[in-house]
mmCIF file of C-alpha atoms in Angstrom:
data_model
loop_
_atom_site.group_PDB
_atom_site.id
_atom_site.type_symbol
_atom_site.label_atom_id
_atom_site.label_comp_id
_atom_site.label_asym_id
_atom_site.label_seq_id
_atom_site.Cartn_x
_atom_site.Cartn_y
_atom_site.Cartn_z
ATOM 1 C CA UNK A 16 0.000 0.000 0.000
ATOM 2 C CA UNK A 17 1.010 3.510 -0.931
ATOM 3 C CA UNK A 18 1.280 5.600 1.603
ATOM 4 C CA UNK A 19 0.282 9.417 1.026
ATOM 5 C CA UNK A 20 1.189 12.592 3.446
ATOM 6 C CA UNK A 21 -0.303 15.551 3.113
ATOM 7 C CA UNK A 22 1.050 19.263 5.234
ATOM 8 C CA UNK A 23 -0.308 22.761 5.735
ATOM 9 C CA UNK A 24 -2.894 24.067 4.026
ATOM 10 C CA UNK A 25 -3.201 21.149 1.250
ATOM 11 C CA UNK A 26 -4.268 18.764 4.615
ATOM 12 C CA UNK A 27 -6.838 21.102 5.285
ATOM 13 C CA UNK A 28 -8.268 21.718 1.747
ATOM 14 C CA UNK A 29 -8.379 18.356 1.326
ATOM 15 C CA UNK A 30 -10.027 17.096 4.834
ATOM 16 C CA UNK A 31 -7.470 14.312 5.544
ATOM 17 C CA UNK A 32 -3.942 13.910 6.267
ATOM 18 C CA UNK A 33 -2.251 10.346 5.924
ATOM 19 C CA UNK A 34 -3.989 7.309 3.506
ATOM 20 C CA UNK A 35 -2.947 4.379 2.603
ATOM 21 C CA UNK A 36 -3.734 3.599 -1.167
ATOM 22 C CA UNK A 37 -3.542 0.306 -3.337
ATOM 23 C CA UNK A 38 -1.809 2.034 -5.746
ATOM 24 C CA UNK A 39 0.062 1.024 -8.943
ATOM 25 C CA UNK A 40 0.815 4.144 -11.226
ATOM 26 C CA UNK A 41 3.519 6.735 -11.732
ATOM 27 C CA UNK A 42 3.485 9.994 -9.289
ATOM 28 C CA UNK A 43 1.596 12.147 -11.551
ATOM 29 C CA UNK A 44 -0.815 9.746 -12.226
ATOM 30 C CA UNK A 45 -1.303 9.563 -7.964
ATOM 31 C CA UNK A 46 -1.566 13.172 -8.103
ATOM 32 C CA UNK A 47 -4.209 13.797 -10.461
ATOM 33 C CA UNK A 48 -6.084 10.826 -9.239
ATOM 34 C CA UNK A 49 -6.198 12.562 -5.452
ATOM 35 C CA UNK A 50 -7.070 16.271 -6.848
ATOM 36 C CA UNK A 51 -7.056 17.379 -10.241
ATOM 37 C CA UNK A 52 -6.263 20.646 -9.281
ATOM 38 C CA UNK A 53 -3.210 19.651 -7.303
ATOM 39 C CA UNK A 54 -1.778 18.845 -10.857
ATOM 40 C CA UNK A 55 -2.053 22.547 -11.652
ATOM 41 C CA UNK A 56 -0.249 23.801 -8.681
ATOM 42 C CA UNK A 57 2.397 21.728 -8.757
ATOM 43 C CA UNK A 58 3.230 23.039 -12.174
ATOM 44 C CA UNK A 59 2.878 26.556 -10.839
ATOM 45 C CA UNK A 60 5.316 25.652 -8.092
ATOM 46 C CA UNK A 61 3.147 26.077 -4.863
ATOM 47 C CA UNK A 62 3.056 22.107 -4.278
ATOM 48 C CA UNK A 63 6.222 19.961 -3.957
ATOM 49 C CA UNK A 64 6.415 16.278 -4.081
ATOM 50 C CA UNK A 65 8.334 14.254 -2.089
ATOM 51 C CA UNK A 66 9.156 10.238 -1.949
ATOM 52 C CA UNK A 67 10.238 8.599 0.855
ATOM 53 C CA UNK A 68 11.245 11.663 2.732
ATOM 54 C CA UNK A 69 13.064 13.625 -0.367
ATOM 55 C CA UNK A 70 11.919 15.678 -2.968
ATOM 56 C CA UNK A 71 11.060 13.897 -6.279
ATOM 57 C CA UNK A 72 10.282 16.689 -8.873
ATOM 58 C CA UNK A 73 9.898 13.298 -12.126
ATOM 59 C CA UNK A 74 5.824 12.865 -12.143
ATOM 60 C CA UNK A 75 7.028 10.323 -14.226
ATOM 61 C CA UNK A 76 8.552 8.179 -11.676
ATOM 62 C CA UNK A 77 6.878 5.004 -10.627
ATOM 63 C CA UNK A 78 4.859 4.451 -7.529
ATOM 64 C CA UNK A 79 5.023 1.179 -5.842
ATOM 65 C CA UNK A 80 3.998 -0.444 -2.905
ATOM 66 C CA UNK A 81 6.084 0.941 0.746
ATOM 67 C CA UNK A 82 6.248 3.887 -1.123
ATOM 68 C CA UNK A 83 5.455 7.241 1.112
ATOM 69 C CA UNK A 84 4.168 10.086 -1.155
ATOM 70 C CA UNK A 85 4.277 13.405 0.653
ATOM 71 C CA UNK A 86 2.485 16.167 -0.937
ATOM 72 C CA UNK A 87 4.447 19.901 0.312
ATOM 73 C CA UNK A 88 3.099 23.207 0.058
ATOM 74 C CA UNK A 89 5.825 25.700 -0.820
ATOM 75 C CA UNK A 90 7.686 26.146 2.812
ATOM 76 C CA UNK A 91 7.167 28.813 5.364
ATOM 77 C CA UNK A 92 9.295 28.425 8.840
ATOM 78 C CA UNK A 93 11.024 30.332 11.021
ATOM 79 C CA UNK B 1 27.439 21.473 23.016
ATOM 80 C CA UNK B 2 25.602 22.898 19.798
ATOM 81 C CA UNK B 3 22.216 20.578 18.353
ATOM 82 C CA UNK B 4 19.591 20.751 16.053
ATOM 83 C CA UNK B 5 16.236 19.849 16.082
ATOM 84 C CA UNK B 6 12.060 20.086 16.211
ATOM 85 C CA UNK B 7 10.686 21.290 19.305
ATOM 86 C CA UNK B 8 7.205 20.865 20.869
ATOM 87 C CA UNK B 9 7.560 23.414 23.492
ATOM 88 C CA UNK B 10 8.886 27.004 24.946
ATOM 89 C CA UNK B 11 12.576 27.023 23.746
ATOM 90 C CA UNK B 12 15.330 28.250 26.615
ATOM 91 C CA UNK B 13 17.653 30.464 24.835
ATOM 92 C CA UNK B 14 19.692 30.413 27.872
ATOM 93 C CA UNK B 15 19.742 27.076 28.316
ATOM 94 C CA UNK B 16 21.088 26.775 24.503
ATOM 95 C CA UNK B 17 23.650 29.801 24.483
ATOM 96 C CA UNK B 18 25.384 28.455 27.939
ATOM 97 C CA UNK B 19 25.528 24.614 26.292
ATOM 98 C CA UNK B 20 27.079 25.705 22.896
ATOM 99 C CA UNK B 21 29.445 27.766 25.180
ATOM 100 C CA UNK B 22 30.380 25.168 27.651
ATOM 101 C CA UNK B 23 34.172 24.401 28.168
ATOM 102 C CA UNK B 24 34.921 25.978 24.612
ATOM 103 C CA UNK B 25 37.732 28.684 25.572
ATOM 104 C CA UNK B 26 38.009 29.378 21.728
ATOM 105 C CA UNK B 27 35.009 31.191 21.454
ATOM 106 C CA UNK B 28 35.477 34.633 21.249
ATOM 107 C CA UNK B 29 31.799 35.744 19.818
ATOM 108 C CA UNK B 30 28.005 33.928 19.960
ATOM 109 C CA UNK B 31 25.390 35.300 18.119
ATOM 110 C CA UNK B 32 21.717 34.370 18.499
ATOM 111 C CA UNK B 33 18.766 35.043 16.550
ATOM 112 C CA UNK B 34 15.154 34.254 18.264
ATOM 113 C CA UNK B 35 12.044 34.454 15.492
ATOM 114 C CA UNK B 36 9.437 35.798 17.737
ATOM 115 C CA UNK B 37 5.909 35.724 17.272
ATOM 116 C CA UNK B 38 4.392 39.099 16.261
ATOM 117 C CA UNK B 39 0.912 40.037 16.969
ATOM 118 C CA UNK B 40 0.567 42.373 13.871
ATOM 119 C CA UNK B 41 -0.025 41.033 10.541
ATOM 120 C CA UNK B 42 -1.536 42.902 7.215
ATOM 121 C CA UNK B 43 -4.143 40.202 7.785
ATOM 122 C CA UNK B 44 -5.313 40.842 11.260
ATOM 123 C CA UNK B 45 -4.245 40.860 14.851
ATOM 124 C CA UNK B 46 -2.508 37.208 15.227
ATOM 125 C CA UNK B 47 -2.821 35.678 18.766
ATOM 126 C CA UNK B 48 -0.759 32.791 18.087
ATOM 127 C CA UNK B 49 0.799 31.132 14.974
ATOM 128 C CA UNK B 50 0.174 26.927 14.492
ATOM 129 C CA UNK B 51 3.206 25.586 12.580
ATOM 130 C CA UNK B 52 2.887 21.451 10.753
ATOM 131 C CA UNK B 53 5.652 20.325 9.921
ATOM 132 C CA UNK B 54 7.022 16.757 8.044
ATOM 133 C CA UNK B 55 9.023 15.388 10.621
ATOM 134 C CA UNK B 56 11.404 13.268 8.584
ATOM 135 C CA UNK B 57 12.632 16.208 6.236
ATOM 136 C CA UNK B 58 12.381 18.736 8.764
ATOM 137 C CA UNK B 59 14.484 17.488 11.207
ATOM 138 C CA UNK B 60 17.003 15.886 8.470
ATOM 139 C CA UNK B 61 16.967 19.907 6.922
ATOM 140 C CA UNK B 62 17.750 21.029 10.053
ATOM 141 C CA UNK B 63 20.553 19.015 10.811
ATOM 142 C CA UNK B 64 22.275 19.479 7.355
ATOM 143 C CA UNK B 65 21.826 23.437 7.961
ATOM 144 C CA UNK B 66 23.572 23.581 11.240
ATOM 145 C CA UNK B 67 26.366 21.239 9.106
ATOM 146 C CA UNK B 68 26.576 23.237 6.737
ATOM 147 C CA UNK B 69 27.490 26.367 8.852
ATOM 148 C CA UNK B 70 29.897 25.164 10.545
ATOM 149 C CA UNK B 71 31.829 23.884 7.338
ATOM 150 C CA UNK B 72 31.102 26.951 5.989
ATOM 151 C CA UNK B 73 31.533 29.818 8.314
ATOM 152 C CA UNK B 74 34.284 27.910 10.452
ATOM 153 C CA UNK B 75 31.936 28.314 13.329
ATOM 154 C CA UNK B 76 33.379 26.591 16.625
ATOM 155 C CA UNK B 77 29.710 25.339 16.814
ATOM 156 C CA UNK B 78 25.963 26.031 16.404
ATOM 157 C CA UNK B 79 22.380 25.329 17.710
ATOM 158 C CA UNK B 80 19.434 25.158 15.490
ATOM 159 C CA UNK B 81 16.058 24.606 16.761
ATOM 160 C CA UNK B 82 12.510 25.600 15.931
ATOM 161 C CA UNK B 83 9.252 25.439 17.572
ATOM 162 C CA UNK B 84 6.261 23.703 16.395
ATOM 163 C CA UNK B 85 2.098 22.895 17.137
ATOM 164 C CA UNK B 86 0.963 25.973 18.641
ATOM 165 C CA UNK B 87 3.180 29.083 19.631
ATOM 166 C CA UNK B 88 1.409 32.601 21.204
ATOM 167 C CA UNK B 89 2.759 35.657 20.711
ATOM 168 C CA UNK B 90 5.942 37.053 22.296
ATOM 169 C CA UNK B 91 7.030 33.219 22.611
ATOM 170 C CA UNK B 92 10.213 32.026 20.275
ATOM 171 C CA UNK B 93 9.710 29.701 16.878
ATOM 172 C CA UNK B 94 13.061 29.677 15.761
ATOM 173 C CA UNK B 95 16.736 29.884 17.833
ATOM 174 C CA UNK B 96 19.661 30.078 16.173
ATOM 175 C CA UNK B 97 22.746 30.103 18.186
ATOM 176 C CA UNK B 98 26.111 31.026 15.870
ATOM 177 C CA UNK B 99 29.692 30.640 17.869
ATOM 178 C CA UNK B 100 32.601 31.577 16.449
ATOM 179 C CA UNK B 101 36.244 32.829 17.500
ATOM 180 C CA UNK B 102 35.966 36.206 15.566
ATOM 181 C CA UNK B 103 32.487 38.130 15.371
ATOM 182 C CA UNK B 104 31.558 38.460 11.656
ATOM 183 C CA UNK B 105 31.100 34.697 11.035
ATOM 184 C CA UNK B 106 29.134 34.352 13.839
ATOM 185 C CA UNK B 107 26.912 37.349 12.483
ATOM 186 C CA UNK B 108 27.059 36.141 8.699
ATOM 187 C CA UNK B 109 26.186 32.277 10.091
ATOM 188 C CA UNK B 110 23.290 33.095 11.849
ATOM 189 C CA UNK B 111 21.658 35.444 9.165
ATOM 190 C CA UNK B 112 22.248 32.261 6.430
ATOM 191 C CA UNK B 113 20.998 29.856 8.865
ATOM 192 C CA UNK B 114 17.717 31.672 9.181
ATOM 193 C CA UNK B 115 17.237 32.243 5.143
ATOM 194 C CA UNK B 116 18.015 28.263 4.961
ATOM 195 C CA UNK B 117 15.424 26.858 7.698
ATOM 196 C CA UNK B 118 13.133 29.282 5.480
ATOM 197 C CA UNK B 119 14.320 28.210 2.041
ATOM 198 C CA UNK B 120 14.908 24.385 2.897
ATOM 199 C CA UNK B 121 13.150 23.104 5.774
ATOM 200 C CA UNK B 122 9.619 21.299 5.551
ATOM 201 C CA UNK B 123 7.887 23.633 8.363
ATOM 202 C CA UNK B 124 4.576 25.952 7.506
ATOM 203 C CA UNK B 125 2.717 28.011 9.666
ATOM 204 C CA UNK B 126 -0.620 29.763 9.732
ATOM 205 C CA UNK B 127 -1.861 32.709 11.439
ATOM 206 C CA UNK B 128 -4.176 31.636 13.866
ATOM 207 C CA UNK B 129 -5.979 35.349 14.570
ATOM 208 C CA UNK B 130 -7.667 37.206 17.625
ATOM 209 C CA UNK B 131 -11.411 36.403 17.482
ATOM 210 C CA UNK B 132 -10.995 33.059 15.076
ATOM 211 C CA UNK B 133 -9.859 32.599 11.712
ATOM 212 C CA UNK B 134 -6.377 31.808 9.923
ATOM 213 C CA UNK B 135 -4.568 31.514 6.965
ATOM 214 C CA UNK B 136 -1.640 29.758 5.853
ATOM 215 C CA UNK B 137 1.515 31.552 4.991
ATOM 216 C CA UNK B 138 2.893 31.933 2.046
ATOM 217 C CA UNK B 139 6.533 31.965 1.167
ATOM 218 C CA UNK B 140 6.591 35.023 -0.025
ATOM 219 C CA UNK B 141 4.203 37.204 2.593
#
């Protein structure tokens, strides 16, 4: 199962934070699949991608099963 | 003895600055930086801010940023923390703790510290203001 993260204001647009997905697909295809209009903003730059704890900017890349799939809005500490 | 990480409550400055300091007779200059919660905002009067963060990248970010400084600056050594979950106003999100022999790394460390937890680190925060409501902040607000 694919696991999928989501942080700031994406978690709360979306009304959920962590899922578990049977998944088989490449990261883009995840994407659109869990918001169309996340697609669109990760284009623009406002949402970042990350696998298994880095930044993954290939939608292209496959998605497979202990994957974690963290979706980022663009940061804002300190 | 400098550190890094994610912190769930009030951060001792203190506590940090005499650590980093301890036994270290080359130290000739510390520098600290505290981000500190400000009640005014273009968007309303802010009573506290509420920061998420990804623990796994944020504390890893961290980490490599206090690293980095050191290697880079030739700092003697360096603390890096920041606050998350709820902080009020007045109360410190981010300590940064520079020491140095001579004073203008230590100044020049703790300025690119702070412009690399905001540039690199997976940490958000909203504006949680007086009398309800929030928004999310935006990189470049």
């Amino acid at each position: 199962m694919v696991r999928v993260r989501l942080y700031g204001w994406i978690a709360e647009e979306l009304g959920w934070r962590e899922r578990s997905l049977d998944f088989e697909g490449t990261l883009g295809d995840l994407i659109a699949a869990l918001n169309a209009d996340l697609m669109e903003l990760v284009f623009k730059g406002r949402v970042m991608v990350a696998v298994n704890h880095s930044l993954e900017r290939d939608l292209g890349r496959a998605v497979s099963g202990d994957d974690i799939i963290a979706l980022l809005p663009t940061f804002s500490g300190g | 003895m400098g550190r890094s990480g994610i912190v769930d409550g009030p951060i001792d400055e203190e506590i940090e600055i005499r650590a980093i300091a301890q036994g270290k007779t080359e130290v000739g200059a510390i520098v600290t930086f505290k981000g500190v919660i400000r009640e005014k905002s273009p968007h309303g009067r802010v009573e506290k801010l509420y920061y998420d963060f990804y623990p796994e990248m944020a504390s890893t970010a961290l980490e490599e940023i206090r690293r980095r400084a050191i290697e880079k600056f030739g700092l003697v050594d360096a603390t890096l923390l920041h606050r998350v979950g709820e902080v009020p106003v007045g109360e410190t999100a981010l300590l940064v703790i520079a020491a140095s022999e001579h004073r203008e790394a230590a100044f020049e460390a703790a300025r690119w510290m702070v412009d690399e937890v905001k540039r690199t680190a997976a940490i958000w925060k909203k504006e949680i203001f007086v009398g309800g409501g929030g928004r999310w902040v935006e990189l470049e607000d």
